[in-house]
CSV table of C-alpha atoms in Angstrom, one decimal:
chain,number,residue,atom,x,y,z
A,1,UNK,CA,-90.6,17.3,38.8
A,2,UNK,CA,-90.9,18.0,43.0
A,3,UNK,CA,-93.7,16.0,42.5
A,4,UNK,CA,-92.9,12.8,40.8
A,5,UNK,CA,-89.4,12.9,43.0
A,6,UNK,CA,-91.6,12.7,46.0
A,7,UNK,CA,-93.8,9.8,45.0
A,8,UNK,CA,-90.8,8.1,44.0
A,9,UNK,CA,-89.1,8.4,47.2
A,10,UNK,CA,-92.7,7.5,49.1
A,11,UNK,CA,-92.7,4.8,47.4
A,12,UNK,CA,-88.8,3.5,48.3
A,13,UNK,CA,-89.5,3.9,51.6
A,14,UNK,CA,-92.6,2.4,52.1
A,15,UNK,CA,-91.0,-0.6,50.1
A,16,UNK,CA,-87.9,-0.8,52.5
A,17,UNK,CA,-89.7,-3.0,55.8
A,18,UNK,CA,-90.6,-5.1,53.1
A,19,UNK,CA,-86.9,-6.3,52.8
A,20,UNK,CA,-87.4,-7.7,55.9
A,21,UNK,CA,-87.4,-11.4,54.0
A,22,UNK,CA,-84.9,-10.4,52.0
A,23,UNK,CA,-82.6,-9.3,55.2
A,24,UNK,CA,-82.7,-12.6,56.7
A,25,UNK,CA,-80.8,-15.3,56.5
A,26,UNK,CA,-80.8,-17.5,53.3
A,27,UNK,CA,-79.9,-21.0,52.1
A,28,UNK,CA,-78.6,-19.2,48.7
A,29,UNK,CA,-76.3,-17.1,50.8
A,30,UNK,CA,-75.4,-20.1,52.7
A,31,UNK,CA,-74.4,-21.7,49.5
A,32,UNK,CA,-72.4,-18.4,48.3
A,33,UNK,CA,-70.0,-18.8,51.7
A,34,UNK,CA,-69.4,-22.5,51.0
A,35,UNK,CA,-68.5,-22.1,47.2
A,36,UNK,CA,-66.7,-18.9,47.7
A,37,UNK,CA,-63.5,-17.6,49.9
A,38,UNK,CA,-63.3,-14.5,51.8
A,39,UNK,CA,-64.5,-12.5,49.1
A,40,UNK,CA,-67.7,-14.0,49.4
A,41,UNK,CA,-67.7,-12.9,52.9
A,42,UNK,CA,-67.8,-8.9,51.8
A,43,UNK,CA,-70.4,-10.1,49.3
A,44,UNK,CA,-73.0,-11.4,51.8
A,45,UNK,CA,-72.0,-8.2,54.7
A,46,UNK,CA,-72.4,-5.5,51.8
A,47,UNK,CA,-75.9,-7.5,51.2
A,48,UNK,CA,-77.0,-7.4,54.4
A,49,UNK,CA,-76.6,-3.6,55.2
A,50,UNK,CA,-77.6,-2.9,52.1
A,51,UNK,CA,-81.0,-4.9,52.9
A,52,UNK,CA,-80.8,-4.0,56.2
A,53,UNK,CA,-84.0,-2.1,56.4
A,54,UNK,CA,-83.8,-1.0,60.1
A,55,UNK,CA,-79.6,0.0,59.8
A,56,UNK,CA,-80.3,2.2,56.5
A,57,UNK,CA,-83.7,3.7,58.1
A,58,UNK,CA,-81.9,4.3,61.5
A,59,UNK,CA,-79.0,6.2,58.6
A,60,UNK,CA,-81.6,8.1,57.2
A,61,UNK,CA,-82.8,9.5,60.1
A,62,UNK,CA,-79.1,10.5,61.4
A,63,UNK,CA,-78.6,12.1,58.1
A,64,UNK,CA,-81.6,14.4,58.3
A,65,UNK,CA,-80.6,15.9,61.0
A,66,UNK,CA,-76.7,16.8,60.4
A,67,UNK,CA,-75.7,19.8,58.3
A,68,UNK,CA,-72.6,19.6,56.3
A,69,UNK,CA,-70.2,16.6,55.1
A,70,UNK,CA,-68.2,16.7,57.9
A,71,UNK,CA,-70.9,16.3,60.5
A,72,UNK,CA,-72.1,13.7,58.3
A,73,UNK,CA,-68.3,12.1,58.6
A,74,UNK,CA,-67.9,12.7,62.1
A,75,UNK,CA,-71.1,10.5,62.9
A,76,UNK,CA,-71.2,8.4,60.7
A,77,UNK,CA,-67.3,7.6,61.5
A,78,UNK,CA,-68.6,7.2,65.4
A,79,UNK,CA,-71.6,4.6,64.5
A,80,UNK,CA,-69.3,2.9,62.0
A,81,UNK,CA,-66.9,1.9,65.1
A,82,UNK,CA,-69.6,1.2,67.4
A,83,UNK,CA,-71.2,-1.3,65.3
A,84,UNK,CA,-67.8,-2.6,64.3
A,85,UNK,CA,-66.9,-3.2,68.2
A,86,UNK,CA,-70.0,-5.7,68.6
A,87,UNK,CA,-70.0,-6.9,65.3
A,88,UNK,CA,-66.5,-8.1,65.6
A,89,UNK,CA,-66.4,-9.0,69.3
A,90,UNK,CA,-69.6,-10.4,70.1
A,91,UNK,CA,-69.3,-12.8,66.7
A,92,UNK,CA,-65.2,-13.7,67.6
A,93,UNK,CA,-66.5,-14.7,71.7
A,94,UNK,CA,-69.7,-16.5,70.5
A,95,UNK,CA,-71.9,-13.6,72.0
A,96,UNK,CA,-75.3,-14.5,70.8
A,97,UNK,CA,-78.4,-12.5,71.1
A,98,UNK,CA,-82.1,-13.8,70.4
A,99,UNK,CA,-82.3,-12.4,66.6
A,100,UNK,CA,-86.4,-10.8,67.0
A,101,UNK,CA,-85.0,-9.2,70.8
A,102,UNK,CA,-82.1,-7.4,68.8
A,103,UNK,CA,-84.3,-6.2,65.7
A,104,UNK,CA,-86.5,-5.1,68.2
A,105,UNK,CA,-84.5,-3.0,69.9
A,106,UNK,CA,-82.9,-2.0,66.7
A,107,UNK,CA,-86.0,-1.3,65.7
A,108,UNK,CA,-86.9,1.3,68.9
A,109,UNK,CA,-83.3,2.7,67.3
A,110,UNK,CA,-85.6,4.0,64.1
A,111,UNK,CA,-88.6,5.6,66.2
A,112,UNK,CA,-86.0,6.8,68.8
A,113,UNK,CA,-84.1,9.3,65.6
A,114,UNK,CA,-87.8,10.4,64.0
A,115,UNK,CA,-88.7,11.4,67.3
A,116,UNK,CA,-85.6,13.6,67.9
A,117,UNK,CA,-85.4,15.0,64.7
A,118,UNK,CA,-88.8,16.0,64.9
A,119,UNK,CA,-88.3,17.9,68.2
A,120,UNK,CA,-89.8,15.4,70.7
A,121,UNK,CA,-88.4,16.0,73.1
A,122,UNK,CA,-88.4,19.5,73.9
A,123,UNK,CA,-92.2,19.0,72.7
A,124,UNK,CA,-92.6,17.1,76.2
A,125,UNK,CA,-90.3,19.3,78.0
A,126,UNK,CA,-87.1,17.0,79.0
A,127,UNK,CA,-83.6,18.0,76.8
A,128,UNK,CA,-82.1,15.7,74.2
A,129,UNK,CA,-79.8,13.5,75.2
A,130,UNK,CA,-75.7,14.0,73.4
A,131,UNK,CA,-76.4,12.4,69.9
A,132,UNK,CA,-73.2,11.8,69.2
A,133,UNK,CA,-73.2,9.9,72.6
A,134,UNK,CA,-76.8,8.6,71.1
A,135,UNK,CA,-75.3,7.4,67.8
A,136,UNK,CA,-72.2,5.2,68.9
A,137,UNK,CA,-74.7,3.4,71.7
A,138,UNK,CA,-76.9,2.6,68.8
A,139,UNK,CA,-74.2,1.5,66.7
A,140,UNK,CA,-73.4,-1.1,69.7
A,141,UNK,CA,-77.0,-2.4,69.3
A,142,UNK,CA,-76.8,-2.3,65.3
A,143,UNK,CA,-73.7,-4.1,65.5
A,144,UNK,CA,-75.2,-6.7,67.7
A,145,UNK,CA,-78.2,-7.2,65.3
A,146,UNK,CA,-75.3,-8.0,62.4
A,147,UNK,CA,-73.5,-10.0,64.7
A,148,UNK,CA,-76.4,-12.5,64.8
A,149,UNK,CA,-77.0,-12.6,61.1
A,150,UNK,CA,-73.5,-13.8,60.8
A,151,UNK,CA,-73.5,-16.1,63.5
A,152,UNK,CA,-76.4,-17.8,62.0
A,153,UNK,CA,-74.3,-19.2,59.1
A,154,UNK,CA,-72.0,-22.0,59.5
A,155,UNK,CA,-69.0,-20.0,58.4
A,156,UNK,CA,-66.9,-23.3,60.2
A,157,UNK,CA,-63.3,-22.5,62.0
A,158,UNK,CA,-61.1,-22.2,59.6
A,159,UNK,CA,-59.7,-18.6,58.8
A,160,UNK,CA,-62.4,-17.7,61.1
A,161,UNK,CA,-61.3,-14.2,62.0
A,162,UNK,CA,-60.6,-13.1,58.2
A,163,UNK,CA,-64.1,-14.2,58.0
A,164,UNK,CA,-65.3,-12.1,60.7
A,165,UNK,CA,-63.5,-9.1,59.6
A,166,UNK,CA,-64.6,-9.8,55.0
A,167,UNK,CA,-67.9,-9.7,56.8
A,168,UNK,CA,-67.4,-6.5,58.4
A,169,UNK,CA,-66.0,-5.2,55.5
A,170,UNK,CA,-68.5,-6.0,53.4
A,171,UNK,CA,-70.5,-4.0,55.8
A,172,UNK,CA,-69.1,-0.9,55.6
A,173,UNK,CA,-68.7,-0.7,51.8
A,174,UNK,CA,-72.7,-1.4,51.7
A,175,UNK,CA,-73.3,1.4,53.9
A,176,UNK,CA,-71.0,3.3,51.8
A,177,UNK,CA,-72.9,2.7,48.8
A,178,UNK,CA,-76.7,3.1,50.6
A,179,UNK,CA,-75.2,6.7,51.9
A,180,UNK,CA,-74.2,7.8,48.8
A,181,UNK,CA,-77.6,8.5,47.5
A,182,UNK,CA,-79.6,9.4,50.9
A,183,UNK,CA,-76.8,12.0,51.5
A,184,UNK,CA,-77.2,13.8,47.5
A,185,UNK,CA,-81.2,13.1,47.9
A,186,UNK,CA,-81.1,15.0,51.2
A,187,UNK,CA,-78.7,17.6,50.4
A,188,UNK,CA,-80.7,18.3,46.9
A,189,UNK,CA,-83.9,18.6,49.0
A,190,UNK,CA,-82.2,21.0,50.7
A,191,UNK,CA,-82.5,23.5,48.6
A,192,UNK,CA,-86.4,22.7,47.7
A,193,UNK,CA,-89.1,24.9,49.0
A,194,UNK,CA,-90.7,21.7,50.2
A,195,UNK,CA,-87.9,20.6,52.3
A,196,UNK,CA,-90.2,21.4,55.7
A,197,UNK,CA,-93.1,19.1,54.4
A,198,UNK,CA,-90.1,16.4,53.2
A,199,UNK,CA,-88.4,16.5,56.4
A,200,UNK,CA,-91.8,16.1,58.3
A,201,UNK,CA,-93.3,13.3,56.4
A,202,UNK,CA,-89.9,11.3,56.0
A,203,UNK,CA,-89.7,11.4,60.0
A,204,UNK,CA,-93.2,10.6,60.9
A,205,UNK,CA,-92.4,7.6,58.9
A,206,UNK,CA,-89.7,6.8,60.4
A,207,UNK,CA,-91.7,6.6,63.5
A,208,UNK,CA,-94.5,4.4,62.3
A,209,UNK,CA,-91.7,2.3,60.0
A,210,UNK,CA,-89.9,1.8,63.2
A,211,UNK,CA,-92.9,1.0,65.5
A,212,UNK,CA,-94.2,-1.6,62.9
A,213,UNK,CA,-90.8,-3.1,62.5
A,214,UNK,CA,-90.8,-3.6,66.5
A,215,UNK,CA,-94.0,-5.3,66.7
A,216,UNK,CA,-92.9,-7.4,63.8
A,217,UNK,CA,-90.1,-8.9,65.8
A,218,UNK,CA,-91.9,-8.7,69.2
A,219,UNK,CA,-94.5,-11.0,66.9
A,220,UNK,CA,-91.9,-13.4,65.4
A,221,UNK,CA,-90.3,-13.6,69.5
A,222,UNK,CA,-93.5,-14.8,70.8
A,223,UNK,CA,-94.3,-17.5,67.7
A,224,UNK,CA,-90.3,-18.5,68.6
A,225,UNK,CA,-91.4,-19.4,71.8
């Protein structure tokens, strides 16, 4: 049973950079926006974390290393209002960021939490920095990376905040819905023998994931230009 779990789950997450297409932005969402009202706005934000390959990753890895549901509350609760600072603000005052710059960075976001979880840092001698400090500065940058995928629909002027905010709303009730089964997966594997090989392999992945995903962008920057 171990066994066919874990080929599953190898299997999901070497499958999620390949949302990458899928994450972008789309005519057919486009065309959702202008034939629907505000509630098309949750629609598109819930589909956009939830093929947010880089935001759920970057979850993932915060996940692994909390113990408990209330540390999982606590930061989540803390990148949840970082990325609903930028996401909000930088979208209502025309903030733009180059999209490939942003996913990069978001990107160095995913190697960043494999590396800490797997101990990096004492590895080369220097002490962690405050993760919860960590979290809500990443949620800033993962907040900016949503902020562009809005911006680059015409969402027009008209109830333009409620826009901004269904958006953001939307958001929030994907990454509700991607936690939901990373926190029971994680918490069952727990209780496994083979958590220590689980908890290895999912974070060297997370690494190379991340590290793939930044060279991706750095390689659709350069063809931008």
């Amino acid at each position: 049973m171990n066994s066919t779990l874990s080929r599953i789950v190898v299997i999901i997450f070497l499958l999620l950079p390949a949302l990458a297409i899928a994450h972008g932005v789309s005519d057919a969402d486009q065309e959702i926006l202008n034939s629907g009202g505000l509630l098309s706005y949750i629609y598109v934000g819930a589909k956009h974390m939830l093929t947010g390959y880089d935001h759920i990753l970057f979850i993932i890895g915060v996940v692994f290393y909390l113990n408990g549901f209330k540390d999982i509350v606590k930061f989540i609760s803390v990148f949840t209002v970082g990325h609903c600072i930028t996401l909000l603000g930088a979208t209502y005052l025309n903030i733009s960021i180059n999209e490939h710059v942003i996913d990069a960075i978001i990107a160095l976001s995913v190697v960043y939490k494999g590396f800490e979880n797997l101990g990096g840092f004492q590895k080369i001698k220097l002490k962690s920095p405050n993760l919860l400090m960590m979290v809500f500065i990443f949620g800033l940058i993962h907040g900016l990376g949503l902020s562009t995928r809005l911006q680059s629909f015409d969402i027009g002027n008209e109830l333009f905040l409620a826009k901004i905010f269904s958006f953001n709303i939307g958001v929030e009730l994907g990454q509700v819905i991607a936690l939901i089964p990373i926190v029971m997966l994680i918490t069952y594997w727990k209780t496994q023998s083979s958590f220590k090989a689980f908890y290895q392999s999912v974070n060297t992945y997370l690494i190379v994931a991340g590290l793939l995903l930044f060279a991706y962008q750095l390689n659709g920057y350069f063809q931008f230009f």
